[in-house]
Amino acid sequence: MAKLLTLVVSLLCTAPIPGLAQEPATFAYQGVDRRYVLHQPSGQSGPRPVVIGLHGLNEPVEAFRHSWTMDAVADSDGLDVVYPAALSGRWAYADTRPVPLPGDNGLVDDVGFINALLDKLIADHVADPSRIYVAGASNGGLMAWTLACRMPERLAAIAPMISGMIERQAQQCHPARLAPLLVLAGTDDLFQSYDGAMAPEFRLMSVPETLEFWRRLRDCTGLKLRRLPAHDPSDPTAAVLVEWTECKDPSPQRFFRIEGGGHSLPSFAPLAERERAPHGGRSQTVETAEELWSFFKPLSLPAERPR
């Protein structure tokens, strides 16, 4: 019962963290102004790699920006980071969790919104269309799973974090392409249980079950596990890197299993007191943004074949 209540009440959040305020840009989609924040390295122009960062439930964009170091990675490596904002604070990632448009004018189409956002970034000469990546955490991780199913042909790689799949998502998932995947989850996540959970409207699959779903699609028969060295000897958590091998589909699938980690993104940053216990606690085993970019950087969409 406790697992059900935390799943339903929180669905599915990362803890708000005070962040830097920035005036967002907007564009109209479905008759509604949709907001996003664009972080660009200073003094650079022209199409660049873009990471789309999807926030958690009711998490302000500024708080999500502050919860990882992707902006710093962007400044050092010359990429852009885009932070779209969900309507009503949550992503419309599945038909089991619809989000109404303002004024009872139908339902939010967030897959269409992300598609339209990519079109705008490309038309504005911000994004290299072959090097657009998505990373989402918690509720944003659920949206990232949906994008892996619904629009992988537009994304060079996808990283759903601290989030398994909803069973309904898996049942409706027939991807036109298997995008490279980086998955990260903590085994002691108290909000979005690593072991899965039941809610009135749906079943949350466990993280191992979610990974097995994608392993079957890739038809992989091999597995490599490597325990990563500890960054801080006093950190009670540990990171295990899992990679699938001998796959019929060559796109990589990588998993960071954070043993003892909770419902937050690992970082080397010193722990605030409130990060030690809520949601299972934050791990200091890996720097999430750096691992994401290390995975994303060499990947691009395959070139279209001549007709």
PDB file of C-alpha atoms in Angstrom:
ATOM      1  CA  MET A   1       0.000   0.000   0.000  1.00  0.00           C
ATOM      2  CA  ALA A   2       2.821   2.421   0.819  1.00  0.00           C
ATOM      3  CA  LYS A   3       4.396   1.733  -2.572  1.00  0.00           C
ATOM      4  CA  LEU A   4       1.055   2.389  -4.302  1.00  0.00           C
ATOM      5  CA  LEU A   5       0.498   5.650  -2.433  1.00  0.00           C
ATOM      6  CA  THR A   6       3.941   7.027  -3.174  1.00  0.00           C
ATOM      7  CA  LEU A   7       3.557   6.076  -6.838  1.00  0.00           C
ATOM      8  CA  VAL A   8       0.145   7.688  -7.241  1.00  0.00           C
ATOM      9  CA  VAL A   9       0.768  10.791  -5.133  1.00  0.00           C
ATOM     10  CA  SER A  10       4.157  11.628  -6.568  1.00  0.00           C
ATOM     11  CA  LEU A  11       3.645  10.397 -10.112  1.00  0.00           C
ATOM     12  CA  LEU A  12       6.359  10.748 -10.975  1.00  0.00           C
ATOM     13  CA  CYS A  13       8.506  13.479  -9.607  1.00  0.00           C
ATOM     14  CA  THR A  14      12.018  14.526  -8.936  1.00  0.00           C
ATOM     15  CA  ALA A  15      12.559  16.741  -5.936  1.00  0.00           C
ATOM     16  CA  PRO A  16      12.344  20.445  -6.800  1.00  0.00           C
ATOM     17  CA  ILE A  17      15.709  22.153  -6.382  1.00  0.00           C
ATOM     18  CA  PRO A  18      16.109  25.918  -6.379  1.00  0.00           C
ATOM     19  CA  GLY A  19      17.616  26.909  -9.698  1.00  0.00           C
ATOM     20  CA  LEU A  20      18.453  29.786 -11.938  1.00  0.00           C
ATOM     21  CA  ALA A  21      15.567  31.775 -13.370  1.00  0.00           C
ATOM     22  CA  GLN A  22      15.487  32.425 -17.100  1.00  0.00           C
ATOM     23  CA  GLU A  23      12.764  33.829 -19.308  1.00  0.00           C
ATOM     24  CA  PRO A  24      11.499  30.978 -21.515  1.00  0.00           C
ATOM     25  CA  ALA A  25      10.697  31.160 -25.205  1.00  0.00           C
ATOM     26  CA  THR A  26       7.291  30.081 -26.500  1.00  0.00           C
ATOM     27  CA  PHE A  27       5.618  28.881 -29.662  1.00  0.00           C
ATOM     28  CA  ALA A  28       2.030  27.918 -30.381  1.00  0.00           C
ATOM     29  CA  TYR A  29       1.044  24.268 -30.590  1.00  0.00           C
ATOM     30  CA  GLN A  30      -2.538  22.942 -30.374  1.00  0.00           C
ATOM     31  CA  GLY A  31      -3.633  26.541 -29.869  1.00  0.00           C
ATOM     32  CA  VAL A  32      -1.563  26.860 -26.681  1.00  0.00           C
ATOM     33  CA  ASP A  33       1.710  28.694 -26.063  1.00  0.00           C
ATOM     34  CA  ARG A  34       4.251  26.003 -25.192  1.00  0.00           C
ATOM     35  CA  ARG A  35       7.318  27.065 -23.237  1.00  0.00           C
ATOM     36  CA  TYR A  36      10.953  26.016 -23.418  1.00  0.00           C
ATOM     37  CA  VAL A  37      14.334  27.286 -22.288  1.00  0.00           C
ATOM     38  CA  LEU A  38      17.313  27.152 -24.649  1.00  0.00           C
ATOM     39  CA  HIS A  39      20.831  27.068 -23.223  1.00  0.00           C
ATOM     40  CA  GLN A  40      23.503  27.895 -25.806  1.00  0.00           C
ATOM     41  CA  PRO A  41      27.259  28.253 -25.311  1.00  0.00           C
ATOM     42  CA  SER A  42      28.278  31.877 -25.707  1.00  0.00           C
ATOM     43  CA  GLY A  43      29.934  32.952 -28.928  1.00  0.00           C
ATOM     44  CA  GLN A  44      28.760  29.972 -30.980  1.00  0.00           C
ATOM     45  CA  SER A  45      26.306  29.855 -33.849  1.00  0.00           C
ATOM     46  CA  GLY A  46      25.058  27.459 -36.481  1.00  0.00           C
ATOM     47  CA  PRO A  47      23.419  24.049 -36.127  1.00  0.00           C
ATOM     48  CA  ARG A  48      24.854  22.051 -33.220  1.00  0.00           C
ATOM     49  CA  PRO A  49      24.106  18.853 -31.325  1.00  0.00           C
ATOM     50  CA  VAL A  50      21.107  19.343 -29.034  1.00  0.00           C
ATOM     51  CA  VAL A  51      20.114  17.532 -25.850  1.00  0.00           C
ATOM     52  CA  ILE A  52      16.418  17.821 -24.977  1.00  0.00           C
ATOM     53  CA  GLY A  53      15.974  17.630 -21.187  1.00  0.00           C
ATOM     54  CA  LEU A  54      12.554  16.490 -19.910  1.00  0.00           C
ATOM     55  CA  HIS A  55      11.748  17.460 -16.328  1.00  0.00           C
ATOM     56  CA  GLY A  56       9.913  15.472 -13.662  1.00  0.00           C
ATOM     57  CA  LEU A  57       6.363  15.842 -12.364  1.00  0.00           C
ATOM     58  CA  ASN A  58       5.564  19.403 -11.272  1.00  0.00           C
ATOM     59  CA  GLU A  59       9.279  20.208 -11.471  1.00  0.00           C
ATOM     60  CA  PRO A  60      10.058  23.707 -12.735  1.00  0.00           C
ATOM     61  CA  VAL A  61      12.389  23.804 -15.718  1.00  0.00           C
ATOM     62  CA  GLU A  62      14.860  25.899 -13.710  1.00  0.00           C
ATOM     63  CA  ALA A  63      14.929  23.281 -10.943  1.00  0.00           C
ATOM     64  CA  PHE A  64      15.600  20.494 -13.422  1.00  0.00           C
ATOM     65  CA  ARG A  65      18.431  22.504 -14.985  1.00  0.00           C
ATOM     66  CA  HIS A  66      19.950  22.857 -11.540  1.00  0.00           C
ATOM     67  CA  SER A  67      19.638  19.119 -10.762  1.00  0.00           C
ATOM     68  CA  TRP A  68      22.331  18.099 -13.245  1.00  0.00           C
ATOM     69  CA  THR A  69      25.391  19.652 -14.893  1.00  0.00           C
ATOM     70  CA  MET A  70      24.365  19.422 -18.552  1.00  0.00           C
ATOM     71  CA  ASP A  71      24.617  23.194 -19.073  1.00  0.00           C
ATOM     72  CA  ALA A  72      28.269  23.057 -17.983  1.00  0.00           C
ATOM     73  CA  VAL A  73      28.899  20.132 -20.340  1.00  0.00           C
ATOM     74  CA  ALA A  74      27.281  22.166 -23.119  1.00  0.00           C
ATOM     75  CA  ASP A  75      29.553  25.133 -22.429  1.00  0.00           C
ATOM     76  CA  SER A  76      32.689  23.001 -22.543  1.00  0.00           C
ATOM     77  CA  ASP A  77      31.760  20.810 -25.525  1.00  0.00           C
ATOM     78  CA  GLY A  78      29.765  23.197 -27.732  1.00  0.00           C
ATOM     79  CA  LEU A  79      26.276  21.722 -27.706  1.00  0.00           C
ATOM     80  CA  ASP A  80      22.874  23.197 -26.909  1.00  0.00           C
ATOM     81  CA  VAL A  81      20.460  22.061 -24.217  1.00  0.00           C
ATOM     82  CA  VAL A  82      16.719  22.631 -24.570  1.00  0.00           C
ATOM     83  CA  TYR A  83      14.300  22.334 -21.655  1.00  0.00           C
ATOM     84  CA  PRO A  84      10.645  22.131 -22.754  1.00  0.00           C
ATOM     85  CA  ALA A  85       7.930  22.574 -20.131  1.00  0.00           C
ATOM     86  CA  ALA A  86       5.009  20.192 -19.769  1.00  0.00           C
ATOM     87  CA  LEU A  87       1.501  21.618 -19.489  1.00  0.00           C
ATOM     88  CA  SER A  88       0.045  21.287 -15.986  1.00  0.00           C
ATOM     89  CA  GLY A  89       3.443  20.049 -14.823  1.00  0.00           C
ATOM     90  CA  ARG A  90       3.257  16.528 -16.268  1.00  0.00           C
ATOM     91  CA  TRP A  91       3.948  14.879 -19.592  1.00  0.00           C
ATOM     92  CA  ALA A  92       1.222  13.174 -21.616  1.00  0.00           C
ATOM     93  CA  TYR A  93       3.250  10.016 -22.066  1.00  0.00           C
ATOM     94  CA  ALA A  94       0.461   7.411 -22.349  1.00  0.00           C
ATOM     95  CA  ASP A  95      -3.278   7.138 -22.882  1.00  0.00           C
ATOM     96  CA  THR A  96      -3.579   5.892 -19.290  1.00  0.00           C
ATOM     97  CA  ARG A  97      -2.437   9.328 -18.070  1.00  0.00           C
ATOM     98  CA  PRO A  98      -3.999  11.906 -20.462  1.00  0.00           C
ATOM     99  CA  VAL A  99      -3.456  15.613 -19.866  1.00  0.00           C
ATOM    100  CA  PRO A 100      -6.346  17.942 -20.833  1.00  0.00           C
ATOM    101  CA  LEU A 101      -5.773  21.087 -22.849  1.00  0.00           C
ATOM    102  CA  PRO A 102      -6.911  24.351 -21.239  1.00  0.00           C
ATOM    103  CA  GLY A 103     -10.614  25.066 -21.654  1.00  0.00           C
ATOM    104  CA  ASP A 104     -11.583  21.420 -22.254  1.00  0.00           C
ATOM    105  CA  ASN A 105     -10.311  21.676 -25.828  1.00  0.00           C
ATOM    106  CA  GLY A 106      -9.143  18.091 -26.094  1.00  0.00           C
ATOM    107  CA  LEU A 107      -6.014  16.326 -24.860  1.00  0.00           C
ATOM    108  CA  VAL A 108      -2.378  17.348 -24.900  1.00  0.00           C
ATOM    109  CA  ASP A 109      -0.286  15.725 -27.634  1.00  0.00           C
ATOM    110  CA  ASP A 110       3.235  15.856 -26.232  1.00  0.00           C
ATOM    111  CA  VAL A 111       4.701  13.608 -28.921  1.00  0.00           C
ATOM    112  CA  GLY A 112       3.439  16.135 -31.463  1.00  0.00           C
ATOM    113  CA  PHE A 113       4.777  18.985 -29.319  1.00  0.00           C
ATOM    114  CA  ILE A 114       8.282  17.493 -29.200  1.00  0.00           C
ATOM    115  CA  ASN A 115       8.139  16.887 -32.957  1.00  0.00           C
ATOM    116  CA  ALA A 116       7.124  20.521 -33.499  1.00  0.00           C
ATOM    117  CA  LEU A 117       9.880  21.702 -31.160  1.00  0.00           C
ATOM    118  CA  LEU A 118      12.460  19.765 -33.184  1.00  0.00           C
ATOM    119  CA  ASP A 119      11.095  21.317 -36.386  1.00  0.00           C
ATOM    120  CA  LYS A 120      11.480  24.788 -34.870  1.00  0.00           C
ATOM    121  CA  LEU A 121      15.022  24.161 -33.606  1.00  0.00           C
ATOM    122  CA  ILE A 122      16.054  22.899 -37.041  1.00  0.00           C
ATOM    123  CA  ALA A 123      14.322  25.758 -38.896  1.00  0.00           C
ATOM    124  CA  ASP A 124      16.000  28.273 -36.555  1.00  0.00           C
ATOM    125  CA  HIS A 125      19.413  26.729 -37.382  1.00  0.00           C
ATOM    126  CA  VAL A 126      19.908  25.742 -33.754  1.00  0.00           C
ATOM    127  CA  ALA A 127      19.873  21.943 -34.082  1.00  0.00           C
ATOM    128  CA  ASP A 128      21.824  19.559 -36.273  1.00  0.00           C
ATOM    129  CA  PRO A 129      18.929  17.263 -37.301  1.00  0.00           C
ATOM    130  CA  SER A 130      21.167  14.188 -37.206  1.00  0.00           C
ATOM    131  CA  ARG A 131      22.349  14.845 -33.640  1.00  0.00           C
ATOM    132  CA  ILE A 132      19.302  15.455 -31.457  1.00  0.00           C
ATOM    133  CA  TYR A 133      19.159  13.519 -28.190  1.00  0.00           C
ATOM    134  CA  VAL A 134      16.557  13.212 -25.432  1.00  0.00           C
ATOM    135  CA  ALA A 135      17.131  12.652 -21.720  1.00  0.00           C
ATOM    136  CA  GLY A 136      14.234  12.575 -19.263  1.00  0.00           C
ATOM    137  CA  ALA A 137      14.021  11.982 -15.521  1.00  0.00           C
ATOM    138  CA  SER A 138      11.093  10.471 -13.601  1.00  0.00           C
ATOM    139  CA  ASN A 139       7.902  11.687 -15.313  1.00  0.00           C
ATOM    140  CA  GLY A 140      10.208  12.983 -18.045  1.00  0.00           C
ATOM    141  CA  GLY A 141      11.737   9.512 -18.191  1.00  0.00           C
ATOM    142  CA  LEU A 142       8.315   8.069 -18.945  1.00  0.00           C
ATOM    143  CA  MET A 143       7.990  10.594 -21.765  1.00  0.00           C
ATOM    144  CA  ALA A 144      11.431   9.550 -23.024  1.00  0.00           C
ATOM    145  CA  TRP A 145      10.252   5.922 -23.200  1.00  0.00           C
ATOM    146  CA  THR A 146       7.268   7.048 -25.269  1.00  0.00           C
ATOM    147  CA  LEU A 147       9.551   8.942 -27.653  1.00  0.00           C
ATOM    148  CA  ALA A 148      11.715   5.818 -28.012  1.00  0.00           C
ATOM    149  CA  CYS A 149       8.573   4.026 -29.181  1.00  0.00           C
ATOM    150  CA  ARG A 150       6.894   6.779 -31.194  1.00  0.00           C
ATOM    151  CA  MET A 151       9.585   8.912 -32.868  1.00  0.00           C
ATOM    152  CA  PRO A 152      12.974   7.140 -32.729  1.00  0.00           C
ATOM    153  CA  GLU A 153      13.628   8.026 -36.365  1.00  0.00           C
ATOM    154  CA  ARG A 154      14.215  11.655 -35.298  1.00  0.00           C
ATOM    155  CA  LEU A 155      16.402  11.016 -32.265  1.00  0.00           C
ATOM    156  CA  ALA A 156      20.027   9.906 -32.363  1.00  0.00           C
ATOM    157  CA  ALA A 157      19.813   8.452 -28.832  1.00  0.00           C
ATOM    158  CA  ILE A 158      17.463   8.464 -25.844  1.00  0.00           C
ATOM    159  CA  ALA A 159      18.077   8.304 -22.086  1.00  0.00           C
ATOM    160  CA  PRO A 160      15.113   7.461 -19.825  1.00  0.00           C
ATOM    161  CA  MET A 161      16.262   7.887 -16.212  1.00  0.00           C
ATOM    162  CA  ILE A 162      14.818   6.878 -12.824  1.00  0.00           C
ATOM    163  CA  SER A 163      11.806   5.441 -14.631  1.00  0.00           C
ATOM    164  CA  GLY A 164      10.624   2.057 -15.785  1.00  0.00           C
ATOM    165  CA  MET A 165       7.917   1.785 -18.439  1.00  0.00           C
ATOM    166  CA  ILE A 166       4.173   1.661 -17.929  1.00  0.00           C
ATOM    167  CA  GLU A 167       2.890  -1.711 -19.152  1.00  0.00           C
ATOM    168  CA  ARG A 168       0.521   0.052 -21.555  1.00  0.00           C
ATOM    169  CA  GLN A 169       3.489   1.845 -23.119  1.00  0.00           C
ATOM    170  CA  ALA A 170       5.183  -1.475 -23.826  1.00  0.00           C
ATOM    171  CA  GLN A 171       1.992  -2.961 -25.269  1.00  0.00           C
ATOM    172  CA  GLN A 172       1.714  -0.050 -27.712  1.00  0.00           C
ATOM    173  CA  CYS A 173       5.437   0.154 -28.523  1.00  0.00           C
ATOM    174  CA  HIS A 174       6.313  -0.744 -32.123  1.00  0.00           C
ATOM    175  CA  PRO A 175       9.336   1.433 -32.926  1.00  0.00           C
ATOM    176  CA  ALA A 176      10.273   2.083 -36.532  1.00  0.00           C
ATOM    177  CA  ARG A 177      13.896   2.056 -35.395  1.00  0.00           C
ATOM    178  CA  LEU A 178      15.685   0.958 -32.238  1.00  0.00           C
ATOM    179  CA  ALA A 179      17.355   4.109 -30.994  1.00  0.00           C
ATOM    180  CA  PRO A 180      20.437   3.753 -28.787  1.00  0.00           C
ATOM    181  CA  LEU A 181      19.375   3.719 -25.137  1.00  0.00           C
ATOM    182  CA  LEU A 182      21.071   4.795 -21.938  1.00  0.00           C
ATOM    183  CA  VAL A 183      19.039   3.904 -18.846  1.00  0.00           C
ATOM    184  CA  LEU A 184      19.780   4.898 -15.258  1.00  0.00           C
ATOM    185  CA  ALA A 185      17.869   3.812 -12.145  1.00  0.00           C
ATOM    186  CA  GLY A 186      18.410   3.444  -8.401  1.00  0.00           C
ATOM    187  CA  THR A 187      17.542   0.178  -6.677  1.00  0.00           C
ATOM    188  CA  ASP A 188      16.258   2.014  -3.558  1.00  0.00           C
ATOM    189  CA  ASP A 189      13.993   4.457  -5.397  1.00  0.00           C
ATOM    190  CA  LEU A 190      11.104   5.104  -2.992  1.00  0.00           C
ATOM    191  CA  PHE A 191       8.901   6.978  -5.462  1.00  0.00           C
ATOM    192  CA  GLN A 192       9.088   5.084  -8.723  1.00  0.00           C
ATOM    193  CA  SER A 193       9.933   1.650  -7.461  1.00  0.00           C
ATOM    194  CA  TYR A 194      12.783  -0.207  -9.155  1.00  0.00           C
ATOM    195  CA  ASP A 195      10.710  -3.357  -8.629  1.00  0.00           C
ATOM    196  CA  GLY A 196       7.554  -1.935 -10.225  1.00  0.00           C
ATOM    197  CA  ALA A 197       4.163  -1.193  -8.672  1.00  0.00           C
ATOM    198  CA  MET A 198       0.426  -1.247  -9.298  1.00  0.00           C
ATOM    199  CA  ALA A 199      -1.737   1.857  -9.561  1.00  0.00           C
ATOM    200  CA  PRO A 200      -5.485   2.085 -10.260  1.00  0.00           C
ATOM    201  CA  GLU A 201      -5.002   3.100 -13.917  1.00  0.00           C
ATOM    202  CA  PHE A 202      -1.895   1.119 -14.843  1.00  0.00           C
ATOM    203  CA  ARG A 203       0.986  -1.141 -13.869  1.00  0.00           C
ATOM    204  CA  LEU A 204       4.495   0.257 -13.590  1.00  0.00           C
ATOM    205  CA  MET A 205       6.912  -2.333 -14.933  1.00  0.00           C
ATOM    206  CA  SER A 206      10.062  -2.998 -12.938  1.00  0.00           C
ATOM    207  CA  VAL A 207      13.294  -1.641 -14.345  1.00  0.00           C
ATOM    208  CA  PRO A 208      14.643  -5.166 -15.084  1.00  0.00           C
ATOM    209  CA  GLU A 209      11.381  -6.030 -16.878  1.00  0.00           C
ATOM    210  CA  THR A 210      11.614  -2.811 -18.896  1.00  0.00           C
ATOM    211  CA  LEU A 211      15.190  -3.563 -19.912  1.00  0.00           C
ATOM    212  CA  GLU A 212      14.231  -7.110 -20.864  1.00  0.00           C
ATOM    213  CA  PHE A 213      11.521  -5.721 -23.162  1.00  0.00           C
ATOM    214  CA  TRP A 214      14.149  -3.758 -25.101  1.00  0.00           C
ATOM    215  CA  ARG A 215      16.688  -6.597 -24.996  1.00  0.00           C
ATOM    216  CA  ARG A 216      14.170  -8.838 -26.736  1.00  0.00           C
ATOM    217  CA  LEU A 217      13.587  -6.208 -29.427  1.00  0.00           C
ATOM    218  CA  ARG A 218      17.342  -6.019 -30.016  1.00  0.00           C
ATOM    219  CA  ASP A 219      17.675  -9.819 -29.793  1.00  0.00           C
ATOM    220  CA  CYS A 220      20.774  -9.688 -27.590  1.00  0.00           C
ATOM    221  CA  THR A 221      22.299 -12.873 -26.158  1.00  0.00           C
ATOM    222  CA  GLY A 222      25.339 -11.458 -24.322  1.00  0.00           C
ATOM    223  CA  LEU A 223      25.784  -9.296 -21.238  1.00  0.00           C
ATOM    224  CA  LYS A 224      28.710  -7.398 -19.717  1.00  0.00           C
ATOM    225  CA  LEU A 225      28.714  -6.084 -16.140  1.00  0.00           C
ATOM    226  CA  ARG A 226      31.332  -3.826 -14.601  1.00  0.00           C
ATOM    227  CA  ARG A 227      31.313  -2.314 -11.127  1.00  0.00           C
ATOM    228  CA  LEU A 228      32.545   1.258 -11.379  1.00  0.00           C
ATOM    229  CA  PRO A 229      35.183   2.573  -8.979  1.00  0.00           C
ATOM    230  CA  ALA A 230      33.908   4.556  -6.018  1.00  0.00           C
ATOM    231  CA  HIS A 231      34.167   8.319  -6.355  1.00  0.00           C
ATOM    232  CA  ASP A 232      33.701   8.939  -2.628  1.00  0.00           C
ATOM    233  CA  PRO A 233      34.635   6.109  -0.222  1.00  0.00           C
ATOM    234  CA  SER A 234      31.990   7.318   2.239  1.00  0.00           C
ATOM    235  CA  ASP A 235      29.180   6.966  -0.329  1.00  0.00           C
ATOM    236  CA  PRO A 236      27.079   3.891   0.591  1.00  0.00           C
ATOM    237  CA  THR A 237      25.829   3.523  -2.994  1.00  0.00           C
ATOM    238  CA  ALA A 238      27.590   1.776  -5.877  1.00  0.00           C
ATOM    239  CA  ALA A 239      27.271   1.909  -9.661  1.00  0.00           C
ATOM    240  CA  VAL A 240      27.230  -1.113 -11.958  1.00  0.00           C
ATOM    241  CA  LEU A 241      27.473  -0.559 -15.712  1.00  0.00           C
ATOM    242  CA  VAL A 242      25.482  -3.144 -17.678  1.00  0.00           C
ATOM    243  CA  GLU A 243      25.825  -3.469 -21.456  1.00  0.00           C
ATOM    244  CA  TRP A 244      24.090  -5.885 -23.809  1.00  0.00           C
ATOM    245  CA  THR A 245      26.209  -7.626 -26.445  1.00  0.00           C
ATOM    246  CA  GLU A 246      25.817 -10.036 -29.353  1.00  0.00           C
ATOM    247  CA  CYS A 247      22.690  -8.240 -30.552  1.00  0.00           C
ATOM    248  CA  LYS A 248      21.085  -8.589 -33.964  1.00  0.00           C
ATOM    249  CA  ASP A 249      20.343  -4.871 -33.835  1.00  0.00           C
ATOM    250  CA  PRO A 250      23.632  -2.974 -33.449  1.00  0.00           C
ATOM    251  CA  SER A 251      22.323   0.079 -31.583  1.00  0.00           C
ATOM    252  CA  PRO A 252      23.820   0.144 -28.075  1.00  0.00           C
ATOM    253  CA  GLN A 253      21.829  -0.362 -24.884  1.00  0.00           C
ATOM    254  CA  ARG A 254      23.579   0.712 -21.681  1.00  0.00           C
ATOM    255  CA  PHE A 255      22.296   0.652 -18.100  1.00  0.00           C
ATOM    256  CA  PHE A 256      23.668   2.307 -14.985  1.00  0.00           C
ATOM    257  CA  ARG A 257      22.301   0.351 -12.019  1.00  0.00           C
ATOM    258  CA  ILE A 258      22.794   2.538  -8.961  1.00  0.00           C
ATOM    259  CA  GLU A 259      22.788   0.106  -6.043  1.00  0.00           C
ATOM    260  CA  GLY A 260      21.301   1.868  -3.045  1.00  0.00           C
ATOM    261  CA  GLY A 261      20.472   4.911  -5.172  1.00  0.00           C
ATOM    262  CA  GLY A 262      17.157   6.714  -4.891  1.00  0.00           C
ATOM    263  CA  HIS A 263      14.877   8.916  -6.984  1.00  0.00           C
ATOM    264  CA  SER A 264      17.453  11.477  -8.050  1.00  0.00           C
ATOM    265  CA  LEU A 265      20.202  11.855 -10.622  1.00  0.00           C
ATOM    266  CA  PRO A 266      23.668  10.836  -9.385  1.00  0.00           C
ATOM    267  CA  SER A 267      26.264  13.586  -9.206  1.00  0.00           C
ATOM    268  CA  PHE A 268      29.687  14.157  -7.697  1.00  0.00           C
ATOM    269  CA  ALA A 269      28.403  17.385  -6.147  1.00  0.00           C
ATOM    270  CA  PRO A 270      28.398  17.534  -2.329  1.00  0.00           C
ATOM    271  CA  LEU A 271      25.160  16.315  -0.804  1.00  0.00           C
ATOM    272  CA  ALA A 272      22.718  18.766   0.687  1.00  0.00           C
ATOM    273  CA  GLU A 273      21.236  17.434   3.924  1.00  0.00           C
ATOM    274  CA  ARG A 274      17.800  16.962   2.365  1.00  0.00           C
ATOM    275  CA  GLU A 275      19.325  14.774  -0.382  1.00  0.00           C
ATOM    276  CA  ARG A 276      20.537  12.122   2.053  1.00  0.00           C
ATOM    277  CA  ALA A 277      17.191  10.522   2.859  1.00  0.00           C
ATOM    278  CA  PRO A 278      14.210  11.604   0.682  1.00  0.00           C
ATOM    279  CA  HIS A 279      13.456   9.415  -2.323  1.00  0.00           C
ATOM    280  CA  GLY A 280      16.165   6.950  -1.255  1.00  0.00           C
ATOM    281  CA  GLY A 281      18.998   9.491  -1.297  1.00  0.00           C
ATOM    282  CA  ARG A 282      21.247  10.817  -4.065  1.00  0.00           C
ATOM    283  CA  SER A 283      24.201   8.738  -5.175  1.00  0.00           C
ATOM    284  CA  GLN A 284      27.636  10.247  -5.815  1.00  0.00           C
ATOM    285  CA  THR A 285      28.828   7.323  -7.932  1.00  0.00           C
ATOM    286  CA  VAL A 286      28.687   8.933 -11.400  1.00  0.00           C
ATOM    287  CA  GLU A 287      28.206  12.398 -12.899  1.00  0.00           C
ATOM    288  CA  THR A 288      24.993  11.907 -14.855  1.00  0.00           C
ATOM    289  CA  ALA A 289      25.444  14.669 -17.429  1.00  0.00           C
ATOM    290  CA  GLU A 290      28.998  13.608 -18.268  1.00  0.00           C
ATOM    291  CA  GLU A 291      27.956   9.969 -18.730  1.00  0.00           C
ATOM    292  CA  LEU A 292      25.051  11.047 -20.915  1.00  0.00           C
ATOM    293  CA  TRP A 293      27.216  13.142 -23.199  1.00  0.00           C
ATOM    294  CA  SER A 294      29.917  10.453 -23.342  1.00  0.00           C
ATOM    295  CA  PHE A 295      27.228   8.074 -24.618  1.00  0.00           C
ATOM    296  CA  PHE A 296      25.488  10.566 -26.923  1.00  0.00           C
ATOM    297  CA  LYS A 297      28.517  12.293 -28.474  1.00  0.00           C
ATOM    298  CA  PRO A 298      29.597   9.645 -31.032  1.00  0.00           C
ATOM    299  CA  LEU A 299      26.026   8.818 -32.068  1.00  0.00           C
ATOM    300  CA  SER A 300      24.095  10.320 -34.958  1.00  0.00           C
ATOM    301  CA  LEU A 301      21.132   9.316 -37.049  1.00  0.00           C
ATOM    302  CA  PRO A 302      22.024   7.020 -39.925  1.00  0.00           C
ATOM    303  CA  ALA A 303      22.300   8.774 -43.270  1.00  0.00           C
ATOM    304  CA  GLU A 304      19.319   8.343 -45.549  1.00  0.00           C
ATOM    305  CA  ARG A 305      19.903   5.897 -48.345  1.00  0.00           C
ATOM    306  CA  PRO A 306      19.733   7.308 -51.893  1.00  0.00           C
ATOM    307  CA  ARG A 307      16.402   6.612 -53.541  1.00  0.00           C
TER     308      ARG A 307
END
